[in-house]
mmCIF file of C-alpha atoms and ligand atoms in Angstrom:
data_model
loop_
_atom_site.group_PDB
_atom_site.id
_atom_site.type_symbol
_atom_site.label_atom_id
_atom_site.label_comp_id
_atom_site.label_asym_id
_atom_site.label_seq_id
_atom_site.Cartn_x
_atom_site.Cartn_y
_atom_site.Cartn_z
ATOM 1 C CA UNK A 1 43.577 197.313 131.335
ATOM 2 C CA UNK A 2 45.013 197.693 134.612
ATOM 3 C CA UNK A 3 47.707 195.024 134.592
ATOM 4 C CA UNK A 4 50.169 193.184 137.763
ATOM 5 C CA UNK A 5 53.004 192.119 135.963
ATOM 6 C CA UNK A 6 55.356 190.132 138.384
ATOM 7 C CA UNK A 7 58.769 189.049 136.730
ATOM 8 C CA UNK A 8 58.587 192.812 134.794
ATOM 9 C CA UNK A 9 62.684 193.387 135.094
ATOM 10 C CA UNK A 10 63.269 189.680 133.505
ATOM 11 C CA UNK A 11 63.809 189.118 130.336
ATOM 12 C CA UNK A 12 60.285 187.942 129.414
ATOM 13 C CA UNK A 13 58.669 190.535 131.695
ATOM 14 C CA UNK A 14 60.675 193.686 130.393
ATOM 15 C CA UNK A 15 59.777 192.346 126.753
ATOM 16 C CA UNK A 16 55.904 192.345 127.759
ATOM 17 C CA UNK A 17 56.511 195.448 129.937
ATOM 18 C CA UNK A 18 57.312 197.308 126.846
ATOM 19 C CA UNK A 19 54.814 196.312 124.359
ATOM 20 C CA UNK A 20 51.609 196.461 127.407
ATOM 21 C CA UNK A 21 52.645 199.690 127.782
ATOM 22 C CA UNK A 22 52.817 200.686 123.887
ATOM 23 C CA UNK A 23 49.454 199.029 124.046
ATOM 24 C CA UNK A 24 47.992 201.715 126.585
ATOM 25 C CA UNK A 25 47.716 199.288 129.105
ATOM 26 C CA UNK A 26 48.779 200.246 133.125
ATOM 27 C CA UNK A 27 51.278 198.359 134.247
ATOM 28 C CA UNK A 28 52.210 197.409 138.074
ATOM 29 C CA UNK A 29 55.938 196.224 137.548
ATOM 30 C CA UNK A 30 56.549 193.919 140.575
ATOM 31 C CA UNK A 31 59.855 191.943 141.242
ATOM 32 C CA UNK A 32 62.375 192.502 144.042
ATOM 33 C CA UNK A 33 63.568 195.647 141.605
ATOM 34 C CA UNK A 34 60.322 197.001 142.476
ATOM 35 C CA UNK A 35 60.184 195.893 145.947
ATOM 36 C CA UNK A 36 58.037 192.982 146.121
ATOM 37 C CA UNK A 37 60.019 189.460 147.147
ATOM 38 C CA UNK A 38 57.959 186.371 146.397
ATOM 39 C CA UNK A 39 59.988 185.453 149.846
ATOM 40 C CA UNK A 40 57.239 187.889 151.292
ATOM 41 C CA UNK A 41 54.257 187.025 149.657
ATOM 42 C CA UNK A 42 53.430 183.255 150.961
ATOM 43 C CA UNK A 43 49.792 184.883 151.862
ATOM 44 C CA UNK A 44 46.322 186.303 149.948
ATOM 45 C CA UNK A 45 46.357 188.996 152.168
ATOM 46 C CA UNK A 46 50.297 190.360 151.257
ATOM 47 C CA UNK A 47 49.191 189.887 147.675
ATOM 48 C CA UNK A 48 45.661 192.072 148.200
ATOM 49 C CA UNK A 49 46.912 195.747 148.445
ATOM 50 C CA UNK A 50 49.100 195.141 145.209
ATOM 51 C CA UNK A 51 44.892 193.673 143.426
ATOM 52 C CA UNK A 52 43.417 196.642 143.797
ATOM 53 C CA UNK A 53 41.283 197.947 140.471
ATOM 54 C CA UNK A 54 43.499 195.190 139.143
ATOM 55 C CA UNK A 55 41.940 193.487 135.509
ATOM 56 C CA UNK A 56 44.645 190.775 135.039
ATOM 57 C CA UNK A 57 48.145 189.235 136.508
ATOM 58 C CA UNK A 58 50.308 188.036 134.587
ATOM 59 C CA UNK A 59 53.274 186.042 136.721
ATOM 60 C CA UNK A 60 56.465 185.934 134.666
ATOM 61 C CA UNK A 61 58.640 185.284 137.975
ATOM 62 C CA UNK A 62 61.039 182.356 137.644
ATOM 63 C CA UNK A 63 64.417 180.731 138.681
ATOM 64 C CA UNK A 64 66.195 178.173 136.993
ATOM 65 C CA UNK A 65 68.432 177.308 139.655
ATOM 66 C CA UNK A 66 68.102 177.403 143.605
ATOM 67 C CA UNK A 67 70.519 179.716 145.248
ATOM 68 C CA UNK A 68 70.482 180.935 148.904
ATOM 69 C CA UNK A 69 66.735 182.252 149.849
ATOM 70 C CA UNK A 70 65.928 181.265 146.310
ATOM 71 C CA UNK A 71 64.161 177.834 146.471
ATOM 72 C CA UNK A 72 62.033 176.568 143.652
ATOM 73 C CA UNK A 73 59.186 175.675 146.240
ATOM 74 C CA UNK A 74 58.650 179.385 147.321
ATOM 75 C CA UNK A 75 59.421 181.074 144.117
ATOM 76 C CA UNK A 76 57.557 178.912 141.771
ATOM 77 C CA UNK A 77 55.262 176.944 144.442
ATOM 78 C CA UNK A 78 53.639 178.860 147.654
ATOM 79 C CA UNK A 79 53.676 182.730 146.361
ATOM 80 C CA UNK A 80 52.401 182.185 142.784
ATOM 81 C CA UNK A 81 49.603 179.924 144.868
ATOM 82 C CA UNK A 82 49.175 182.998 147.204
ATOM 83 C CA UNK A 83 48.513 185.507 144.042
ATOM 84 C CA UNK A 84 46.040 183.047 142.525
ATOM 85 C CA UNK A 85 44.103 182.783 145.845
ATOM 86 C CA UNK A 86 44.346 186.725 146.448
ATOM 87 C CA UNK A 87 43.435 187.402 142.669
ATOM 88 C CA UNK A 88 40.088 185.069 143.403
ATOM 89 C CA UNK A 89 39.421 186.806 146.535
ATOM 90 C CA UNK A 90 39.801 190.710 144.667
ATOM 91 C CA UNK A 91 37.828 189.208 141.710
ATOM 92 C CA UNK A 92 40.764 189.418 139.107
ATOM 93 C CA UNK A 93 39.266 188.828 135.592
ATOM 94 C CA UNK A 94 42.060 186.638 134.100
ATOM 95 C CA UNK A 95 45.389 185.648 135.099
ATOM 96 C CA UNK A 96 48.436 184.495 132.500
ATOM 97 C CA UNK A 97 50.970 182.367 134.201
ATOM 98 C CA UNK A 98 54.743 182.090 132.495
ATOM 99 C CA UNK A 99 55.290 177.869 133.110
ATOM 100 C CA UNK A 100 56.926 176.230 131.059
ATOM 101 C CA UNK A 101 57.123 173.121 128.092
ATOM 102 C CA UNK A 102 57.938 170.087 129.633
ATOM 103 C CA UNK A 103 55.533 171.098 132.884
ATOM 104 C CA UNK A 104 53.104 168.417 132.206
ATOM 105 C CA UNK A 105 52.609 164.650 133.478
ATOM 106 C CA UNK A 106 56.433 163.576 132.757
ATOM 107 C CA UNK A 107 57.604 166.342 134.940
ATOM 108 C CA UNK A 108 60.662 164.881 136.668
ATOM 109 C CA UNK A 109 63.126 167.946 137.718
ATOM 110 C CA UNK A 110 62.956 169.793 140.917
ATOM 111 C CA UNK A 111 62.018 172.992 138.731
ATOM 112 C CA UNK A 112 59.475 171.745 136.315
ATOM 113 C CA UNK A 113 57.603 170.179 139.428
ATOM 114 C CA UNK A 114 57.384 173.067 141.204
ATOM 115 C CA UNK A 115 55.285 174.922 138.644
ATOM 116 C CA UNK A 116 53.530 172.008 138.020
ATOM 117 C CA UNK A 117 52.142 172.360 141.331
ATOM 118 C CA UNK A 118 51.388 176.149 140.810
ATOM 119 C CA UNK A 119 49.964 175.489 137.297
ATOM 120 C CA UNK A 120 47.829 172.632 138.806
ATOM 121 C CA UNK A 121 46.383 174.738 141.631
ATOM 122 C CA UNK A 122 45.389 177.383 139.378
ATOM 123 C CA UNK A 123 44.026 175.075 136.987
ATOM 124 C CA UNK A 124 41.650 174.094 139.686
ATOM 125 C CA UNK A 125 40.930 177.831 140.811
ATOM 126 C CA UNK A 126 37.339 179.498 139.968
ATOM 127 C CA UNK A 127 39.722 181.648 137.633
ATOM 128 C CA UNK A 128 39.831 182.922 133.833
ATOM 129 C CA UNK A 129 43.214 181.315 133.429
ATOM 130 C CA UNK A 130 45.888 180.624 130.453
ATOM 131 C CA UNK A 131 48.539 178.561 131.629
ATOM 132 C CA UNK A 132 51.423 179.294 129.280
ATOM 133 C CA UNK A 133 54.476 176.545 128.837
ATOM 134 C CA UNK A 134 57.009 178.276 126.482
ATOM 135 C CA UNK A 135 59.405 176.020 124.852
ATOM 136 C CA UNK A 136 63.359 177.841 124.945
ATOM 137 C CA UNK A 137 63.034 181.745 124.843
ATOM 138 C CA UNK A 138 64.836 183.271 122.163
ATOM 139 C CA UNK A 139 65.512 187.390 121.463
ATOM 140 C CA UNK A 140 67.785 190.483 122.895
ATOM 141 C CA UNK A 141 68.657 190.161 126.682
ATOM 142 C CA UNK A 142 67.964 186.374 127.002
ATOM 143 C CA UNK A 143 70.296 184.910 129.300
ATOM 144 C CA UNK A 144 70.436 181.493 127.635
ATOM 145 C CA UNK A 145 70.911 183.141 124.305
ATOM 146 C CA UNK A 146 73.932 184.499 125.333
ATOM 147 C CA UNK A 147 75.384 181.490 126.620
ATOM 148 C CA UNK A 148 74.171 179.632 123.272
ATOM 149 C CA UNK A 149 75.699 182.421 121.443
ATOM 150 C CA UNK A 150 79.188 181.634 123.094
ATOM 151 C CA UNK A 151 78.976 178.085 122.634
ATOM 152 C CA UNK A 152 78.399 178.812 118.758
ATOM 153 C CA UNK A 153 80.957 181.187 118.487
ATOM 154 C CA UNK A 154 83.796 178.829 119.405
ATOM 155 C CA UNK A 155 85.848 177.146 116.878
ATOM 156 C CA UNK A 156 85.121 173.830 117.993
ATOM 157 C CA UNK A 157 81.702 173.705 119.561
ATOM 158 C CA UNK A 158 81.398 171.378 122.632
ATOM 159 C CA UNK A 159 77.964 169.177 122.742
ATOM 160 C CA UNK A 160 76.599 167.682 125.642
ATOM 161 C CA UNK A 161 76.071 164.170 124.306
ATOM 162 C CA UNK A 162 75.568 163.977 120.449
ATOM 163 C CA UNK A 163 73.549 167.101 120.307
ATOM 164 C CA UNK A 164 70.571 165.471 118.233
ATOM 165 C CA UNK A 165 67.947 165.977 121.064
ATOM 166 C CA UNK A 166 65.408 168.088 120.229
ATOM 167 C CA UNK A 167 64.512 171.845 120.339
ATOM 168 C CA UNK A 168 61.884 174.224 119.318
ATOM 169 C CA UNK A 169 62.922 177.705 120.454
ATOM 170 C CA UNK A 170 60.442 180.125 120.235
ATOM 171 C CA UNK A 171 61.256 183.981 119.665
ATOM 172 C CA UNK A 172 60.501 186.649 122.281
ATOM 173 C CA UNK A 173 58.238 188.466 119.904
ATOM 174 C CA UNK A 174 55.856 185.534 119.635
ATOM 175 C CA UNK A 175 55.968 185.164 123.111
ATOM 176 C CA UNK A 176 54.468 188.488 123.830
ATOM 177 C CA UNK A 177 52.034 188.198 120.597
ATOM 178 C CA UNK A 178 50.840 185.441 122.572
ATOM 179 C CA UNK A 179 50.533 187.105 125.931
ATOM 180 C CA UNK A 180 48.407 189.737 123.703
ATOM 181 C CA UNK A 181 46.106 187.141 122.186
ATOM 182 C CA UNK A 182 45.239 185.931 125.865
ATOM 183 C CA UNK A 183 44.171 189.281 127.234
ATOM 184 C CA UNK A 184 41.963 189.877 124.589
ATOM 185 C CA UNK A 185 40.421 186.507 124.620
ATOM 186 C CA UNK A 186 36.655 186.645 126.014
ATOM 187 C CA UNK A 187 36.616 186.028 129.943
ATOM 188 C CA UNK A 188 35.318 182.892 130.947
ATOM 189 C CA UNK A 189 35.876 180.999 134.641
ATOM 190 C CA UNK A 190 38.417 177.833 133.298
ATOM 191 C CA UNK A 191 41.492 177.080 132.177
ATOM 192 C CA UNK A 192 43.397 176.917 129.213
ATOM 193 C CA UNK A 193 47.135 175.369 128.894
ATOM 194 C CA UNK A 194 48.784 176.361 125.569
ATOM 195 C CA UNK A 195 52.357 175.535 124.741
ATOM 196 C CA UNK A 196 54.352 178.043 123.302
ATOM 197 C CA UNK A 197 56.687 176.777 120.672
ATOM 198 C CA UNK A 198 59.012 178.227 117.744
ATOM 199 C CA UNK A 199 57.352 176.914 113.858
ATOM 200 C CA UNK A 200 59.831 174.265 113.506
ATOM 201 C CA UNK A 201 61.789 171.533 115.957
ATOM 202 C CA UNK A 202 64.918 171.265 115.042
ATOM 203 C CA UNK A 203 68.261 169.305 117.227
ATOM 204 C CA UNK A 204 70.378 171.460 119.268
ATOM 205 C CA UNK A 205 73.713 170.790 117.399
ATOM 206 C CA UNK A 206 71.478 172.082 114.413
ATOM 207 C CA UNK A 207 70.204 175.239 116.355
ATOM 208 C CA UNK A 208 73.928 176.363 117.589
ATOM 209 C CA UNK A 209 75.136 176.214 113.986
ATOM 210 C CA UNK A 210 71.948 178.340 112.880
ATOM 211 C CA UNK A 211 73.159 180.692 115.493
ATOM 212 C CA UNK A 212 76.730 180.972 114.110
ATOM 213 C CA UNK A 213 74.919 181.118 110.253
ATOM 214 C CA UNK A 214 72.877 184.169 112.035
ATOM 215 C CA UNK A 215 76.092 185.696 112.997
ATOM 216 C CA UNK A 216 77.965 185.658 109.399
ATOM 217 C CA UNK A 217 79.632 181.995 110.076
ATOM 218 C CA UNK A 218 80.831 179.139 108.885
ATOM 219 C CA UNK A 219 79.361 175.816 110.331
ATOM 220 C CA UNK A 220 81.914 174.873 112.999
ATOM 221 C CA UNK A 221 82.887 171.228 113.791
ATOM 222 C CA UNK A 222 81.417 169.924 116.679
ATOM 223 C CA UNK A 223 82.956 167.906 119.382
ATOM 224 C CA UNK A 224 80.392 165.348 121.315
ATOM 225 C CA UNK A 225 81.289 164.678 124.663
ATOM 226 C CA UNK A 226 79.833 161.726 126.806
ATOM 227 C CA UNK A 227 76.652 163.123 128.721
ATOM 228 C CA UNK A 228 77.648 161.144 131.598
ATOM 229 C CA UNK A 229 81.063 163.158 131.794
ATOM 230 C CA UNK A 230 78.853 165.993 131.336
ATOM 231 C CA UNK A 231 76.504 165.679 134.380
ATOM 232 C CA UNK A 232 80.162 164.928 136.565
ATOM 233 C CA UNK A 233 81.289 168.891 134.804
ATOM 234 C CA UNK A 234 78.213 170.063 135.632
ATOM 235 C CA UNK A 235 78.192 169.219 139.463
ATOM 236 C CA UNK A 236 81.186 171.983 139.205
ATOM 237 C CA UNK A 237 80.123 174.083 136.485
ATOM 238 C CA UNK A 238 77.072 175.128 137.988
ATOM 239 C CA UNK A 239 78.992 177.431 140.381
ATOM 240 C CA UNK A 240 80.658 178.715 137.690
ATOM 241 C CA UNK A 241 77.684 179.073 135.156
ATOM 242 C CA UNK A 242 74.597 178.505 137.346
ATOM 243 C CA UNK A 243 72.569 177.338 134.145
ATOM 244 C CA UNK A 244 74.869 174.506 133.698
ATOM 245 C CA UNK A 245 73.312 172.048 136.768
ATOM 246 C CA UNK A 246 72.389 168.956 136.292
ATOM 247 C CA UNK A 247 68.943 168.945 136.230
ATOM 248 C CA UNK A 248 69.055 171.598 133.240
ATOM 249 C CA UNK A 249 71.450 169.486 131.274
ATOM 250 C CA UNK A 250 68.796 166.379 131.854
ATOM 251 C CA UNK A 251 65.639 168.764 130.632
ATOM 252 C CA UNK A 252 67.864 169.495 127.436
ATOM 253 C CA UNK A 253 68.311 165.835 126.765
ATOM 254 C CA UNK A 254 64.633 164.929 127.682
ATOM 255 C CA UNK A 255 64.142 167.576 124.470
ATOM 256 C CA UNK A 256 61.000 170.327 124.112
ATOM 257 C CA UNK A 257 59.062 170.166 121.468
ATOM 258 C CA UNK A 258 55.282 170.275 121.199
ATOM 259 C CA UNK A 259 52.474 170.747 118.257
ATOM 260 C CA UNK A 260 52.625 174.216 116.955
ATOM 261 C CA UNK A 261 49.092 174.192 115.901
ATOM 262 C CA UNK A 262 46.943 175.550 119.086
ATOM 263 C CA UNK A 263 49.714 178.687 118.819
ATOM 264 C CA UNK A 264 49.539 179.347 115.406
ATOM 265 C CA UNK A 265 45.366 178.997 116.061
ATOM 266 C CA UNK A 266 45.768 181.659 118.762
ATOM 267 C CA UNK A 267 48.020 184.220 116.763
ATOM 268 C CA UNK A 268 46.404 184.045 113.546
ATOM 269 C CA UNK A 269 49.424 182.808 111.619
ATOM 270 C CA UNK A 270 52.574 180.857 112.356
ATOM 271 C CA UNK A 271 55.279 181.628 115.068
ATOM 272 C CA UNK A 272 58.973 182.046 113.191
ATOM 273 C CA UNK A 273 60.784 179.732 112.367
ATOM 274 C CA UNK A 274 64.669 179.907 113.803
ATOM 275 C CA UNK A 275 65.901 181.235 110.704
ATOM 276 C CA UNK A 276 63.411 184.116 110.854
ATOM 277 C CA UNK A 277 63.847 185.078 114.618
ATOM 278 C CA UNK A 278 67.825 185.025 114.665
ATOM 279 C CA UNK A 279 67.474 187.179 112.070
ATOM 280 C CA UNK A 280 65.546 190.187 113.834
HETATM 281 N N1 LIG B 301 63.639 182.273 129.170
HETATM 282 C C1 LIG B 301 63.226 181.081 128.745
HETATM 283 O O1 LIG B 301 63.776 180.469 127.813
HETATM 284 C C2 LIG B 301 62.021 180.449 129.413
HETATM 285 C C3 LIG B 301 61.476 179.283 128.860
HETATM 286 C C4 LIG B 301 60.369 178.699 129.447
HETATM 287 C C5 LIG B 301 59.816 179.255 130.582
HETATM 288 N N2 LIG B 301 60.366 180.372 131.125
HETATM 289 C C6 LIG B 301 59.748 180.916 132.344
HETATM 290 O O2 LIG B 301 59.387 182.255 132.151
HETATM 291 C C7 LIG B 301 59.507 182.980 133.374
HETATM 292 C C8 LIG B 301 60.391 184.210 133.139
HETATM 293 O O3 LIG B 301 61.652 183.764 132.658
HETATM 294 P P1 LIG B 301 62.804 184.811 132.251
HETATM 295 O O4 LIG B 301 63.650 184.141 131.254
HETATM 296 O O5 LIG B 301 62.215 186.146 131.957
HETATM 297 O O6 LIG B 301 63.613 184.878 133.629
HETATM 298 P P2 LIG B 301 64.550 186.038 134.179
HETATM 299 O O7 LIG B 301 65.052 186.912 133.102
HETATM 300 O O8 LIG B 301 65.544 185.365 135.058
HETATM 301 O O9 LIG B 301 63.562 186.911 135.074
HETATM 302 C C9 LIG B 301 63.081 186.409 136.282
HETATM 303 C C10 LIG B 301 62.228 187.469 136.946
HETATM 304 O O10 LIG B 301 61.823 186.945 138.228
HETATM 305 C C11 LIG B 301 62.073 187.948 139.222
HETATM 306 N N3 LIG B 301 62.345 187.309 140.500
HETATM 307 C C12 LIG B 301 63.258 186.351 140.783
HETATM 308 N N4 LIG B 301 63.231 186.057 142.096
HETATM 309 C C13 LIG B 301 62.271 186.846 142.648
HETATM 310 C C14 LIG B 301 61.766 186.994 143.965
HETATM 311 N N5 LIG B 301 62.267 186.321 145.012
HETATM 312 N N6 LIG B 301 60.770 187.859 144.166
HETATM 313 C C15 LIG B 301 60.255 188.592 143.145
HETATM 314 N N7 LIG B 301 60.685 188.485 141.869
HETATM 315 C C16 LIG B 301 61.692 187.619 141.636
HETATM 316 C C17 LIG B 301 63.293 188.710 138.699
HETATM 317 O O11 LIG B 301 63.338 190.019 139.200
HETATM 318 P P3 LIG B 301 64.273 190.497 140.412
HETATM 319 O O12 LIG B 301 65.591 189.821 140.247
HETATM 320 O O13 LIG B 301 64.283 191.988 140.265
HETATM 321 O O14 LIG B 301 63.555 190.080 141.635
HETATM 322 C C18 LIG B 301 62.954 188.776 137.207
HETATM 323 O O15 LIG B 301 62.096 189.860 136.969
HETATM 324 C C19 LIG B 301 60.088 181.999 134.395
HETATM 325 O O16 LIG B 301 59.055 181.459 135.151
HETATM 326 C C20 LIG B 301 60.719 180.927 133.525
HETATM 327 O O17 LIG B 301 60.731 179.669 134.176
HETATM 328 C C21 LIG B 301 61.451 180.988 130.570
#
């Protein structure tokens, strides 16, 4: 297949980069790396020359914070909406969209709406869609597993609140399985959304200390701190550690979780658990 990958020098888009391309697929790597700024593309028409003898789009572009001339609205919003409407027009035969879990009805953050409207207008689209909403991303060159891996690593790790929200990272690998499972699904104009979540849930304090087990440690103690003196840090922090805003801190506490079932339908078998994953 002849394949637009957008997002391709991310962390999820280098990981599916790879494996397309072991797969004999063609890839089109697009991201501002490759020239192509979502800034640019608010039209069908900018997105047309990039379609051509294209089979399917996948659209792993994302921010997690706004900076500058990144704003969730265009990023997220007006040129993923512009690539669905330009895929329709060049007759693209499916399209995979990277959202994300917690993208649904109880959307509430400036970043989860955002590709809730996306995900809605391609949901309505005469498309072959999958609408993808992967829980946390785990694996090598994931930017939140670093940060998780430094928070772990201290001798006394710091928890925003009591920690016993709940997570269900998934691992990169299954991630890309799943990207795999859509292509080769039969081609059909509708829409599927499938949530993309790690075999068990388990609370964050819990997945930091499987981190540390993962790197040869001891459990550390763990020091709550009040979430409200949290969100007040992370009005400053964010300059510091862009991750840490608000809004991010409030998704974590919301927690992402979801029924593993439809994914483990999909693959054929059950995504890792977090003991499996940290240990490839
Ligand atoms: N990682 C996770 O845990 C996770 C979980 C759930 C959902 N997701 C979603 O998955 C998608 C990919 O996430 P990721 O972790 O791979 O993010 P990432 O590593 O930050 O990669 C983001 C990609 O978007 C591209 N990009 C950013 N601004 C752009 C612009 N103006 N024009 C064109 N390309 C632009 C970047 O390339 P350039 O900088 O070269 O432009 C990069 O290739 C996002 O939509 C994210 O919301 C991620």
């Amino acid at each position: 297949m002849k394949i637009l990958l957008t997002g391709a020098s991310g962390f999820i888009g280098s990981h599916l980069k790879t494996a397309l391309n072991n797969n004999g697929h063609e890839i089109i790597e697009c991201s501002r790396q490759s020239g192509v700024d979502f800034n640019q593309q608010l039209n069908a028409d900018a997105w047309l020359p990039l379609l051509e003898g294209v089979d399917a789009v996948i659209n792993a572009v994302g921010i997690i914070v706004e900076t500058g001339s990144q704003k969730f609205d265009i990023i997220h919003h007006q040129a993923p909406v512009a690539l669905f409407t330009a895929c329709a027009q060049a007759g693209v035969e499916r399209v995979i969209q990277i959202s994300a879990l917690g993208v649904d009805e109880q959307a509430f953050t400036p970043y989860q709406l955002s590709k809730k409207a996306a995900d809605d207008h391609l949901r309505a689209a005469q498309l072959s869609s999958f609408i993808l909403r992967p829980s946390l991303v785990y694996g090598a060159g994931g930017a939140s597993m670093k940060m998780f891996k430094q928070l772990a690593g201290l001798p006394v790790i710091p928890l925003v609140g009591d920690g016993q929200y709940q997570v269900q990272p998934v691992h990169i690998s299954d991630v890309v399985a799943t990207v795999q499972a859509c292509l080769k699904q039969e081609a059909s104009t509708g829409s599927q959304t499938l949530d993309v979540v790690g075999a068990k849930a388990l609370s964050f304090k819990d997945w930091l200390q499987a981190i540390r087990a993962a790197a040869g440690k001891r459990p550390a103690p763990t020091l709550p701190t009040p979430f409200s003196l949290m969100l007040g840090v992370a009005h400053i922090g964010r300059y510091v550690m862009p991750m840490m805003s608000p809004e991010n801190l409030r998704m974590l506490q919301a927690g992402n979780t979801a029924d593993v079932k439809p994914l483990a339908q999909l693959l054929g078998c059950s995504p890792l658990t977090p003991e499996q994953g940290l240990k490839r």
